[in-house]
C-alpha atoms as an extended CHARMM CRD file, in Angstrom:
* protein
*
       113  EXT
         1         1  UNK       CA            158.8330000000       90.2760000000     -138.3690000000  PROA      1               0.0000000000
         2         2  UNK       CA            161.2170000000       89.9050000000     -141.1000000000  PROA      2               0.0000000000
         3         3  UNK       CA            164.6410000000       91.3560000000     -140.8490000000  PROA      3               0.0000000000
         4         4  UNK       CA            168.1300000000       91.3540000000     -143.0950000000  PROA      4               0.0000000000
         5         5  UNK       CA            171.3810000000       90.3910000000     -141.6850000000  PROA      5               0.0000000000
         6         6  UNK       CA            174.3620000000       90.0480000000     -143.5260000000  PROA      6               0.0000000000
         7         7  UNK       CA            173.7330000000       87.1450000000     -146.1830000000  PROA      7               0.0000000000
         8         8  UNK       CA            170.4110000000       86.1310000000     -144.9830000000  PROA      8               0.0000000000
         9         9  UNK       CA            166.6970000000       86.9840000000     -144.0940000000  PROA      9               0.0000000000
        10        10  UNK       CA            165.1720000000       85.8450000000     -141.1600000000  PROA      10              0.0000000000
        11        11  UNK       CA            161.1700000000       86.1480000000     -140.0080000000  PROA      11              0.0000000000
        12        12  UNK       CA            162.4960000000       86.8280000000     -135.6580000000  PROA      12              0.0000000000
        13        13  UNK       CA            159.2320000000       85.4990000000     -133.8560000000  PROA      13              0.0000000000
        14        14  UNK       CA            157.7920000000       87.9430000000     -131.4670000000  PROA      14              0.0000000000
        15        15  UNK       CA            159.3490000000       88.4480000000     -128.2500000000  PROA      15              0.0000000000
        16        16  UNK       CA            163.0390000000       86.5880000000     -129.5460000000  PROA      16              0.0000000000
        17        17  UNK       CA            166.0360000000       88.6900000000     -128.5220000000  PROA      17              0.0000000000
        18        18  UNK       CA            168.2290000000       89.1960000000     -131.5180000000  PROA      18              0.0000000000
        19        19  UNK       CA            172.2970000000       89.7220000000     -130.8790000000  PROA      19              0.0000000000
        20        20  UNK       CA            174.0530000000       90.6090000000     -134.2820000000  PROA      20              0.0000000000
        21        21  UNK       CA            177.8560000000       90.3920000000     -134.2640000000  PROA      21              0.0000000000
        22        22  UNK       CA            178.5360000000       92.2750000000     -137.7800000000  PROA      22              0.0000000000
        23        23  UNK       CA            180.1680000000       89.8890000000     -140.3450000000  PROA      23              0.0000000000
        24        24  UNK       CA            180.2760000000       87.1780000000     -137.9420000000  PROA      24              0.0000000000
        25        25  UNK       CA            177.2560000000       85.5090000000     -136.4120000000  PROA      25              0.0000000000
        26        26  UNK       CA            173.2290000000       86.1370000000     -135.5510000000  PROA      26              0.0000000000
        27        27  UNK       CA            172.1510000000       84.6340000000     -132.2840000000  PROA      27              0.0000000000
        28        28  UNK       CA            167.9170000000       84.3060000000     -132.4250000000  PROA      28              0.0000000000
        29        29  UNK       CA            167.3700000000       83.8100000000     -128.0170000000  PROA      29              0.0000000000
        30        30  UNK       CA            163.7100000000       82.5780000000     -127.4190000000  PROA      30              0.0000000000
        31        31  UNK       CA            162.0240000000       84.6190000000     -124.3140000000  PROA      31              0.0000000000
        32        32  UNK       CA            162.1970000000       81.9770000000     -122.3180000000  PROA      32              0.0000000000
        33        33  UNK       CA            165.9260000000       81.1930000000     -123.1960000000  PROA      33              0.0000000000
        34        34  UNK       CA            164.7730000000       77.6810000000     -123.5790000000  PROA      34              0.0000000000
        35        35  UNK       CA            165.9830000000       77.7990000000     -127.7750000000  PROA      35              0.0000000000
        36        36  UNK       CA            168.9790000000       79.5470000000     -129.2850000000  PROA      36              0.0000000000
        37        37  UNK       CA            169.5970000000       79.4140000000     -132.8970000000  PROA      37              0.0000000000
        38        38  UNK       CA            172.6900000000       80.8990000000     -134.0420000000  PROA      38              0.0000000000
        39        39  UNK       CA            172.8920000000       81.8350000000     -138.0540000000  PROA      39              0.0000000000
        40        40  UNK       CA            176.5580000000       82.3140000000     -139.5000000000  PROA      40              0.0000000000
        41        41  UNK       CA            177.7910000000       83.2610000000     -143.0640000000  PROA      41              0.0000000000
        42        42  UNK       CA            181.3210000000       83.7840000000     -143.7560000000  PROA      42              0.0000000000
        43        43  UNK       CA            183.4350000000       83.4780000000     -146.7380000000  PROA      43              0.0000000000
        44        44  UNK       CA            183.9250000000       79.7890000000     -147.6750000000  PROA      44              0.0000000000
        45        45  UNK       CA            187.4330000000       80.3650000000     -149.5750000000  PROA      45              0.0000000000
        46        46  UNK       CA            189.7280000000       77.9240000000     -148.5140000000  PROA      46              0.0000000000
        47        47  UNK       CA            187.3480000000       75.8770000000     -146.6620000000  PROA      47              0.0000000000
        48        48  UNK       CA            186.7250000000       72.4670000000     -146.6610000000  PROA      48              0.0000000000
        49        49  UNK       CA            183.2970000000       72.2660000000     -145.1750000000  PROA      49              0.0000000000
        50        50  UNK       CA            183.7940000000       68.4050000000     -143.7370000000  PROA      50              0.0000000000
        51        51  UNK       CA            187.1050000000       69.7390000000     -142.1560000000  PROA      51              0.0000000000
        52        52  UNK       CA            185.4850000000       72.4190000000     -140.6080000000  PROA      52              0.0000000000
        53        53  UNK       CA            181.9720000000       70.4910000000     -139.3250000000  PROA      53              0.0000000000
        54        54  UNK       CA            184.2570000000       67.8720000000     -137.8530000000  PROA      54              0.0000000000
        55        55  UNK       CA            186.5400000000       70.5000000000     -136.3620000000  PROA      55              0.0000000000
        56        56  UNK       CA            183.0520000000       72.5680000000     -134.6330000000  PROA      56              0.0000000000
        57        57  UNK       CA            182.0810000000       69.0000000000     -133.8410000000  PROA      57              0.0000000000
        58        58  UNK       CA            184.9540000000       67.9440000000     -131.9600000000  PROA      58              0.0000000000
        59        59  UNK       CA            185.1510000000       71.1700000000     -130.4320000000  PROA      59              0.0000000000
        60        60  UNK       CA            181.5160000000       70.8360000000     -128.5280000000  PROA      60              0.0000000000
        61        61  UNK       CA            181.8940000000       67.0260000000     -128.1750000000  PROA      61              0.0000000000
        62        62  UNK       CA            179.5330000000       66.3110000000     -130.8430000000  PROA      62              0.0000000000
        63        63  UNK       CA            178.3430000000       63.1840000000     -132.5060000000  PROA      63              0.0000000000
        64        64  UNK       CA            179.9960000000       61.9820000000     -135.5680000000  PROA      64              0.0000000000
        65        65  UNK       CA            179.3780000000       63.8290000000     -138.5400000000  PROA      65              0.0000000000
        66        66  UNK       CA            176.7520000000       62.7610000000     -141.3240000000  PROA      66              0.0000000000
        67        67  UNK       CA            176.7840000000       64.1440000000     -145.0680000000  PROA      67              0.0000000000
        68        68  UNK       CA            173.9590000000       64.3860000000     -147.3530000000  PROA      68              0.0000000000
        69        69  UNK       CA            174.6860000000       65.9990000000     -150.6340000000  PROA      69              0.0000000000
        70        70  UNK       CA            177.2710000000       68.4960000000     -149.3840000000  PROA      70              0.0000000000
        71        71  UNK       CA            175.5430000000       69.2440000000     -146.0480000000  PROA      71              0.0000000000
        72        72  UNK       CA            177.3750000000       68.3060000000     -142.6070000000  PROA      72              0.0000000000
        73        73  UNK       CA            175.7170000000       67.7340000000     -139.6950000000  PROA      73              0.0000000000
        74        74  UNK       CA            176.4010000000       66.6800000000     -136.2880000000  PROA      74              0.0000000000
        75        75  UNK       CA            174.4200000000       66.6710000000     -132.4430000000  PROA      75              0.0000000000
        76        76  UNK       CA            175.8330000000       67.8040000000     -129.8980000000  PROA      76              0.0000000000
        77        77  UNK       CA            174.8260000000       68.1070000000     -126.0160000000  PROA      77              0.0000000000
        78        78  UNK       CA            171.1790000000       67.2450000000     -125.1290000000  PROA      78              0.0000000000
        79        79  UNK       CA            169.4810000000       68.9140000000     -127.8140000000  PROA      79              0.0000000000
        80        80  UNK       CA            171.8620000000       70.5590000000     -129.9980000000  PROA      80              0.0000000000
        81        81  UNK       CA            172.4760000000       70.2590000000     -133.9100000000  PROA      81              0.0000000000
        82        82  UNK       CA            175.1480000000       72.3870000000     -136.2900000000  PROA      82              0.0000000000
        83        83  UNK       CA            174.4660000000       72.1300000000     -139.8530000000  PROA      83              0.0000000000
        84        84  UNK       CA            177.1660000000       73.3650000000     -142.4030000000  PROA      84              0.0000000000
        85        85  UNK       CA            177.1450000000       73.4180000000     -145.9850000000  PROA      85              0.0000000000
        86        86  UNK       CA            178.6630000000       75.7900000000     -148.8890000000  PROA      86              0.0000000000
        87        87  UNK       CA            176.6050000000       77.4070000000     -151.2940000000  PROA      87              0.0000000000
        88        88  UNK       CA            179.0260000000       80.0830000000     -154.0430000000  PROA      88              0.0000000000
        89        89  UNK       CA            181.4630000000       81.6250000000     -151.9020000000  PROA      89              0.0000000000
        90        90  UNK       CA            179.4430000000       81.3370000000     -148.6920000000  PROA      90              0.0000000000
        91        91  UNK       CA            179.7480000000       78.8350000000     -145.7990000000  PROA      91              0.0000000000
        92        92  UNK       CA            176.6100000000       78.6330000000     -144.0250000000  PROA      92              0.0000000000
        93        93  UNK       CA            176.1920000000       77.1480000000     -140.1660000000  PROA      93              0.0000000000
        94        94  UNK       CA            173.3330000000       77.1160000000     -138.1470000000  PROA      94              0.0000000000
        95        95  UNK       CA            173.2440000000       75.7820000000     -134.8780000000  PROA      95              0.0000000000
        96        96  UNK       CA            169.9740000000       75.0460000000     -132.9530000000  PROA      96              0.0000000000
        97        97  UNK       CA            169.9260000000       74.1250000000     -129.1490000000  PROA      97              0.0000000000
        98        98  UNK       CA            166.9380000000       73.7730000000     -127.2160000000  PROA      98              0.0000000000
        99        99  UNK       CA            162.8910000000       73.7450000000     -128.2310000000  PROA      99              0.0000000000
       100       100  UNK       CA            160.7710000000       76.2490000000     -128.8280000000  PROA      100             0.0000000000
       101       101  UNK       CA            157.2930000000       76.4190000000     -130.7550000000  PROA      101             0.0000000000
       102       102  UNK       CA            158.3130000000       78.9880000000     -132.6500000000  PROA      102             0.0000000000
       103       103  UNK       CA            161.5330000000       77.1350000000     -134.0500000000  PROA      103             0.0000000000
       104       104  UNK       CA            160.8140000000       76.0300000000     -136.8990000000  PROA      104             0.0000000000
       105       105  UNK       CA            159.0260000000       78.8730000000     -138.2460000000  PROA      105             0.0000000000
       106       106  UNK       CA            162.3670000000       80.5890000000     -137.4020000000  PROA      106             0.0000000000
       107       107  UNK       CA            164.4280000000       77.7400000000     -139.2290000000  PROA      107             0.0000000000
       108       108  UNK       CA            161.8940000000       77.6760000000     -142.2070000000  PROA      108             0.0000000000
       109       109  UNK       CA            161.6670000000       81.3990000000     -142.7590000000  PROA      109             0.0000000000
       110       110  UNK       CA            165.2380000000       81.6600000000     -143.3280000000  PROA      110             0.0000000000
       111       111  UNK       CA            166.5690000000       82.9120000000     -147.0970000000  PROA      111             0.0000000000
       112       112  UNK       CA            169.6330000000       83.2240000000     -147.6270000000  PROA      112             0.0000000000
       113       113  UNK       CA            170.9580000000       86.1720000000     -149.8040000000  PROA      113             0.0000000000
């Protein structure tokens, strides 16, 4: 089912609890907690998106961070990934822990507003 949060659009698979913290973060909780994705658009003035990946990544003990054309990414944990990038006046993370077979349809169905 497709559903608008702030700055984005998001198809929640069925049965994925949805906890919206208003212009802060979306958490997407699979059923059998096994996946979290959390979805996060803020404003990007004033921020160096390297600065703050490395920052998020030192905070959760995460790998060193890798660029690819403006988009920061780093592992953390077992199975965890944060990707941050800056599109306009928006800085975009998404984190993804965990495995789920409804994951990437999550991940692919998002559009960002």
């Amino acid at each position: 089912m497709a559903r608008d949060f702030d700055g984005f659009r998001a198809d929640v698979p069925p049965g994925w609890e949805v906890m919206e913290e208003k212009g802060a973060m979306v958490g997407f909780v699979s059923p059998d907690r096994e996946a979290v994705v959390t979805v996060t658009v803020a404003s990007a003035q004033d921020v160096d998106p390297a600065a703050f990946a490395a920052e998020m990544a030192q905070g959760l003990g995460g790998s060193d961070i890798m660029e690819e054309d403006g988009v920061y990414s780093f592992a953390f944990g077992d199975n965890g990934v944060t990707v941050v990038h800056v599109a306009g006046t928006d800085l975009r993370v998404i984190s993804i822990i965990g495995g789920h077979p409804a994951l990437e349809g999550l991940i692919d169905s998002i559009e960002w507003h």
